[in-house]
mmCIF file with all atom_site columns, C-alpha atoms in Angstrom:
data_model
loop_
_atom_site.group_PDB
_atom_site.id
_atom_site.type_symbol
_atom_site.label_atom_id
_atom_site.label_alt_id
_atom_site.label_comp_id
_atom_site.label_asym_id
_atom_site.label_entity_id
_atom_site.label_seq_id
_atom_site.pdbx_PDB_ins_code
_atom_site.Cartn_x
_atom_site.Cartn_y
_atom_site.Cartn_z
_atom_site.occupancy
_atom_site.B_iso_or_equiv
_atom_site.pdbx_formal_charge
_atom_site.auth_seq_id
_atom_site.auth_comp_id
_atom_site.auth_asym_id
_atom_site.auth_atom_id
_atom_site.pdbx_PDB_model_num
ATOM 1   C CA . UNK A 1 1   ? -49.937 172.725 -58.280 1.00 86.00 ? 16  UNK A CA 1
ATOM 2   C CA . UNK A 1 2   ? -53.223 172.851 -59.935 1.00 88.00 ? 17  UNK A CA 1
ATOM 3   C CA . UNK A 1 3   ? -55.166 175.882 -58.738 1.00 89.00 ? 18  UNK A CA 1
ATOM 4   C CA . UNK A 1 4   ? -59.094 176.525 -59.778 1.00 90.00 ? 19  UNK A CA 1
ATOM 5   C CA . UNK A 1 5   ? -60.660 178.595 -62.415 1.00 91.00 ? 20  UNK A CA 1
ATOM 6   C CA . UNK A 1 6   ? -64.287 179.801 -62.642 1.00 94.00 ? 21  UNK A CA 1
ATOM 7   C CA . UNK A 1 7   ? -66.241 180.111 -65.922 1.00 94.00 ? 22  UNK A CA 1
ATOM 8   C CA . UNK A 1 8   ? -69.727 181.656 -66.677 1.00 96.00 ? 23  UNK A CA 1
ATOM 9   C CA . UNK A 1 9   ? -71.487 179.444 -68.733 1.00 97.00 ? 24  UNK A CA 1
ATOM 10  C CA . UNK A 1 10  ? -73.860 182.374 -70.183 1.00 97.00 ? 25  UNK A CA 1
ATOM 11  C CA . UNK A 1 11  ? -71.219 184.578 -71.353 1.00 95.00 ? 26  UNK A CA 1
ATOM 12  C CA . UNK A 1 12  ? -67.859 182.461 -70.805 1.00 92.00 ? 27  UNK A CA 1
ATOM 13  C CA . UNK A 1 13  ? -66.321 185.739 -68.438 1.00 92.00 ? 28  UNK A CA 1
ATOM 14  C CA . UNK A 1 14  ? -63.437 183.842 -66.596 1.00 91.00 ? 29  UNK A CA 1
ATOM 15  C CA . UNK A 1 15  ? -62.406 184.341 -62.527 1.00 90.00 ? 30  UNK A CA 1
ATOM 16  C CA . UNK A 1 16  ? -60.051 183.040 -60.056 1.00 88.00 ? 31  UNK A CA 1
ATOM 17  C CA . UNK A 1 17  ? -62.161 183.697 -56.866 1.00 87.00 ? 32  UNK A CA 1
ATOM 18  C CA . UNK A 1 18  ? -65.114 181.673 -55.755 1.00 88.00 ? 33  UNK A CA 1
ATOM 19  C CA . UNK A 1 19  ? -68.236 184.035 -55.707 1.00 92.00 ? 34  UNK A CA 1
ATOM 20  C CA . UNK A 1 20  ? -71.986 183.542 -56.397 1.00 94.00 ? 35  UNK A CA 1
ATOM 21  C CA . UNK A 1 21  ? -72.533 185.351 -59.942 1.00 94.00 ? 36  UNK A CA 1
ATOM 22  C CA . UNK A 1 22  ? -70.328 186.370 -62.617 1.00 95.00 ? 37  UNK A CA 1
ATOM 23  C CA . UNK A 1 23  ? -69.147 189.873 -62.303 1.00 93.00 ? 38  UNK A CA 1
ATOM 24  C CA . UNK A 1 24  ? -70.196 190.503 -65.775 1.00 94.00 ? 39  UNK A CA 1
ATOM 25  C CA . UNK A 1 25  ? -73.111 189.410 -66.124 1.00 96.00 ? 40  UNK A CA 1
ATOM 26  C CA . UNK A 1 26  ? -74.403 188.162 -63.012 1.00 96.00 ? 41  UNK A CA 1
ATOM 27  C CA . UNK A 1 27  ? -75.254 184.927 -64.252 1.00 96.00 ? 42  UNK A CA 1
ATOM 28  C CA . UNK A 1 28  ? -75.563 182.233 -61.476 1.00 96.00 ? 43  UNK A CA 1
ATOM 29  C CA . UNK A 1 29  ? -74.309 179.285 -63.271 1.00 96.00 ? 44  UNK A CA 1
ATOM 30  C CA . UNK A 1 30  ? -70.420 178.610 -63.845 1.00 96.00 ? 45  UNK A CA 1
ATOM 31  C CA . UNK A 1 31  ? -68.517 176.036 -63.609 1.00 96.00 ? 46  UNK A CA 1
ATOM 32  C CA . UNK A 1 32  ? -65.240 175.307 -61.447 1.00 94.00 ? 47  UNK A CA 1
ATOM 33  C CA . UNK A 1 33  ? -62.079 174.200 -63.388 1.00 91.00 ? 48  UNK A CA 1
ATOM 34  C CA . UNK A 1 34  ? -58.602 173.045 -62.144 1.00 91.00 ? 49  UNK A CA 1
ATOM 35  C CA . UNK A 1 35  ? -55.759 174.383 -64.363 1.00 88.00 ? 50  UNK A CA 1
ATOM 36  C CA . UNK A 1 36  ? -52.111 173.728 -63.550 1.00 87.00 ? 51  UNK A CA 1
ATOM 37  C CA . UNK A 1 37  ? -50.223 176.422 -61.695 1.00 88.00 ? 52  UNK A CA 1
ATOM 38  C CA . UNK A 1 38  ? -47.886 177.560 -64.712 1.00 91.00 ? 53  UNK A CA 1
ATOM 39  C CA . UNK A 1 39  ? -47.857 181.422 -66.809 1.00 92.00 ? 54  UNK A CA 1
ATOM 40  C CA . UNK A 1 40  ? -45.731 183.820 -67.803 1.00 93.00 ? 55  UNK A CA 1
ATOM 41  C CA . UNK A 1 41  ? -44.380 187.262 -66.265 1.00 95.00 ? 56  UNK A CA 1
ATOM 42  C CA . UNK A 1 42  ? -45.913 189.983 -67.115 1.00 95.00 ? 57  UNK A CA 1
ATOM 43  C CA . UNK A 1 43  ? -44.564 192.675 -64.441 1.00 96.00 ? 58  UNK A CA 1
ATOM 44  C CA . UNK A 1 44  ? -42.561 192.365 -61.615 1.00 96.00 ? 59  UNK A CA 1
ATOM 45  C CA . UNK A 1 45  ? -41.450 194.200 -58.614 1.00 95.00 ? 60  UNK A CA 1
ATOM 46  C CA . UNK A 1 46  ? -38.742 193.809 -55.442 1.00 94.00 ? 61  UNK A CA 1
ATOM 47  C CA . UNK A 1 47  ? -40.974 195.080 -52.140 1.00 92.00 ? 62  UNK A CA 1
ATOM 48  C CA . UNK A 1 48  ? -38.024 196.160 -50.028 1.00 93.00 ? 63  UNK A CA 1
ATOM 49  C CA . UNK A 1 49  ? -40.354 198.256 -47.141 1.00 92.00 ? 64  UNK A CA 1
ATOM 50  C CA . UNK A 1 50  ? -42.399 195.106 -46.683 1.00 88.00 ? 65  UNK A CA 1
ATOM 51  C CA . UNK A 1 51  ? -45.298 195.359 -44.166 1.00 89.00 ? 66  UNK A CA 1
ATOM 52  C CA . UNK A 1 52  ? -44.732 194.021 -40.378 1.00 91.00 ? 67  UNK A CA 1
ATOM 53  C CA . UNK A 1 53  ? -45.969 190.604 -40.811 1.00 87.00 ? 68  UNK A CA 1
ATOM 54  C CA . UNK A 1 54  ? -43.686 190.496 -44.095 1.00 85.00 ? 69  UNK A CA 1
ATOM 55  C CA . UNK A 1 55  ? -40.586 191.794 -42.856 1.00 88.00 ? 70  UNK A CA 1
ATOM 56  C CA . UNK A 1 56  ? -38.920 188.998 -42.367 1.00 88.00 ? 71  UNK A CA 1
ATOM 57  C CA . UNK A 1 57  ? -38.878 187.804 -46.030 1.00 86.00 ? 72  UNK A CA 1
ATOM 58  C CA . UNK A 1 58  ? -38.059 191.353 -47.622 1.00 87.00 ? 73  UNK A CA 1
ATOM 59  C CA . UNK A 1 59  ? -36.683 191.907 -49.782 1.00 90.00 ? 74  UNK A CA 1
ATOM 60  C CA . UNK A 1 60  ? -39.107 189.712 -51.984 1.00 91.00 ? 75  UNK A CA 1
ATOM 61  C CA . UNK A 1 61  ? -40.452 189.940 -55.480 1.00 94.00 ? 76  UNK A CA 1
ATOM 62  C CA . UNK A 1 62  ? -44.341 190.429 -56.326 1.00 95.00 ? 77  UNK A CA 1
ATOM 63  C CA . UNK A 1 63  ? -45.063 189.037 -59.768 1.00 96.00 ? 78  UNK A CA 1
ATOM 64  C CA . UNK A 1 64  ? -47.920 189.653 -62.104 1.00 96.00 ? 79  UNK A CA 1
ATOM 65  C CA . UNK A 1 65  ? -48.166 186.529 -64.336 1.00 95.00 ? 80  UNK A CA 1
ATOM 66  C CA . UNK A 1 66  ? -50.659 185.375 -67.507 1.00 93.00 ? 81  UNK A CA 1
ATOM 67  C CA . UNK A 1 67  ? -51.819 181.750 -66.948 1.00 88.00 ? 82  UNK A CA 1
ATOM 68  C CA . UNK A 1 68  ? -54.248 180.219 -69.238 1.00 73.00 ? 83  UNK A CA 1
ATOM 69  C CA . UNK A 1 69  ? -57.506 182.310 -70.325 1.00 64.00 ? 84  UNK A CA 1
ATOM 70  C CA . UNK A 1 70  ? -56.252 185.107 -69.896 1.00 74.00 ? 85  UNK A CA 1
ATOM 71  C CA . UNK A 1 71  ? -56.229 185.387 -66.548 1.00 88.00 ? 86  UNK A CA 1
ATOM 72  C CA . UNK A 1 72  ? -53.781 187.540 -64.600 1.00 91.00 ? 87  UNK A CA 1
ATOM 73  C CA . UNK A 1 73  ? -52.872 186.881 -60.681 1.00 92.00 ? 88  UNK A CA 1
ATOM 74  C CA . UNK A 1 74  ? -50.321 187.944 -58.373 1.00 94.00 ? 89  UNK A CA 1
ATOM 75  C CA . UNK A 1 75  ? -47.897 186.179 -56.443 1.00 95.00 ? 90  UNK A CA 1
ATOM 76  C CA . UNK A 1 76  ? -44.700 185.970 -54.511 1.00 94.00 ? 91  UNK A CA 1
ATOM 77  C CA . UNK A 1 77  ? -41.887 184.195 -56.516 1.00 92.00 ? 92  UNK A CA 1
ATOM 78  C CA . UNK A 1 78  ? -39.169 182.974 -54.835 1.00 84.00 ? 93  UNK A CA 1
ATOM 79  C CA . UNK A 1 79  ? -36.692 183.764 -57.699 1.00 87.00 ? 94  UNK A CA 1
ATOM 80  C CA . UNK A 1 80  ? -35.153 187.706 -57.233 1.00 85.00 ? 95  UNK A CA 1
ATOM 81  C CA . UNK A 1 81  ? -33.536 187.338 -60.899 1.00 90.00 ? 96  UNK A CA 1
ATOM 82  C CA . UNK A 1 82  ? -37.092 187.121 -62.940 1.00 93.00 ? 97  UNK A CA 1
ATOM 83  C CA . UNK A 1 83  ? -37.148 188.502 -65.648 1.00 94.00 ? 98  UNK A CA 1
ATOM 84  C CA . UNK A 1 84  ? -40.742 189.645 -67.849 1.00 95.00 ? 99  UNK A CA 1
ATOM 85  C CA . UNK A 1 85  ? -41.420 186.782 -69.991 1.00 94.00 ? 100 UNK A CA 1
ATOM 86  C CA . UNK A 1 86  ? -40.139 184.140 -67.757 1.00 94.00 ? 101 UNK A CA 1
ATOM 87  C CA . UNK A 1 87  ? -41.873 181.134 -67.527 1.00 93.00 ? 102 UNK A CA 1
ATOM 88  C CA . UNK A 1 88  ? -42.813 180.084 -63.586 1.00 94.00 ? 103 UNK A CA 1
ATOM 89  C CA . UNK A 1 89  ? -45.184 177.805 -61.614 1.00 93.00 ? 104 UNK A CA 1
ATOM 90  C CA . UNK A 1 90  ? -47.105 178.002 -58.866 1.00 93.00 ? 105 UNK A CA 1
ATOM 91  C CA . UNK A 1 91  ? -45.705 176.010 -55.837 1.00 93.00 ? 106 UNK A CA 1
ATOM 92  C CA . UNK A 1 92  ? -47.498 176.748 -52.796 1.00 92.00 ? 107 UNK A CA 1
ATOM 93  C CA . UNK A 1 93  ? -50.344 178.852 -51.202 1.00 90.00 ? 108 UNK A CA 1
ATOM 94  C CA . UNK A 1 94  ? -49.133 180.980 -48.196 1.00 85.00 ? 109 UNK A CA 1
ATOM 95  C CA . UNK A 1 95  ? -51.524 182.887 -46.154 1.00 79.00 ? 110 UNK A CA 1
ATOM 96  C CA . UNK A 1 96  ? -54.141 183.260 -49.093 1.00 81.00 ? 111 UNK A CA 1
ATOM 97  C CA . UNK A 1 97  ? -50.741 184.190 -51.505 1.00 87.00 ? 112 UNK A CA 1
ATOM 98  C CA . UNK A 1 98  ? -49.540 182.187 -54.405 1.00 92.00 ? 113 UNK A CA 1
ATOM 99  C CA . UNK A 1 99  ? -45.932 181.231 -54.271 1.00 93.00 ? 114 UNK A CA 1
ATOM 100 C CA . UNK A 1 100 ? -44.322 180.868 -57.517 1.00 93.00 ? 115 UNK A CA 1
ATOM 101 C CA . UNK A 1 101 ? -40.837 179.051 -58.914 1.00 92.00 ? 116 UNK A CA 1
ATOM 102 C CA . UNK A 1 102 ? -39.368 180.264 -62.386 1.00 91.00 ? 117 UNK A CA 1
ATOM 103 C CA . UNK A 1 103 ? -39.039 177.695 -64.739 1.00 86.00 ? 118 UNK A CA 1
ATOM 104 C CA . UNK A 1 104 ? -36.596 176.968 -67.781 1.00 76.00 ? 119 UNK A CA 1
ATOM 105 C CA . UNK A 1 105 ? -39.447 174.823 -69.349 1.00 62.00 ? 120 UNK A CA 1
ATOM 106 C CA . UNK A 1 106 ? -41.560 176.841 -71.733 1.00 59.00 ? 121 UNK A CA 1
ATOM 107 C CA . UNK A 1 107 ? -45.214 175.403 -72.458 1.00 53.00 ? 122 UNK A CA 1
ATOM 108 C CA . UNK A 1 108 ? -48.048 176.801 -74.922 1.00 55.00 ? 123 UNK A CA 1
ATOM 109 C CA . UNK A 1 109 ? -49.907 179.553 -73.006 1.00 49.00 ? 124 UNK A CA 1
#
């Protein structure tokens, strides 16, 4: 799943979110850029007293994973044996969350 990127052309800062200006230097010109779904784990945790609405699916696991650019994002992986330095995609976007899938592929990053 391809998900979009943001870059400043003035002083190439890089985003996830859509916004007006570049948080760093409030440039209004940037351009959008779809980049495939896949990164690396960086951190991980298991949420086990999930919040009402999330009950249901607890436990889960809340990843922190590089993607291209250096960009870091959360999501919820679907996998409860990752492992920091796994290799996962993005599958899905559930209620504003990414939903990732760990991968045995590795890919340049």
């Amino acid at each position: 799943m391809n998900i979009p990127l943001y870059a400043c052309l003035d002083c190439q800062h890089v985003w996830l979110e859509q916004k007006l200006y570049c948080s760093n230097c409030l440039s209004d010109k940037h351009v959008e850029e779809q980049i495939d779904g896949k990164g690396i784990v960086y951190s991980h945790t298991t949420i086990y007293a999930a919040p009402e609405k999330l009950k249901a699916l607890s436990p889960y696991v809340i990843v922190l994973i590089d993607i291209r650019k250096g960009v870091r994002l959360s999501a919820r992986c679907t996998d409860t044996t990752i492992k920091i330095g796994d290799n996962v995609r993005i599958v899905d976007i559930t209620d504003g969350s990414y939903l990732t899938k760990k991968e045995d592929v590795s890919w340049e990053h």
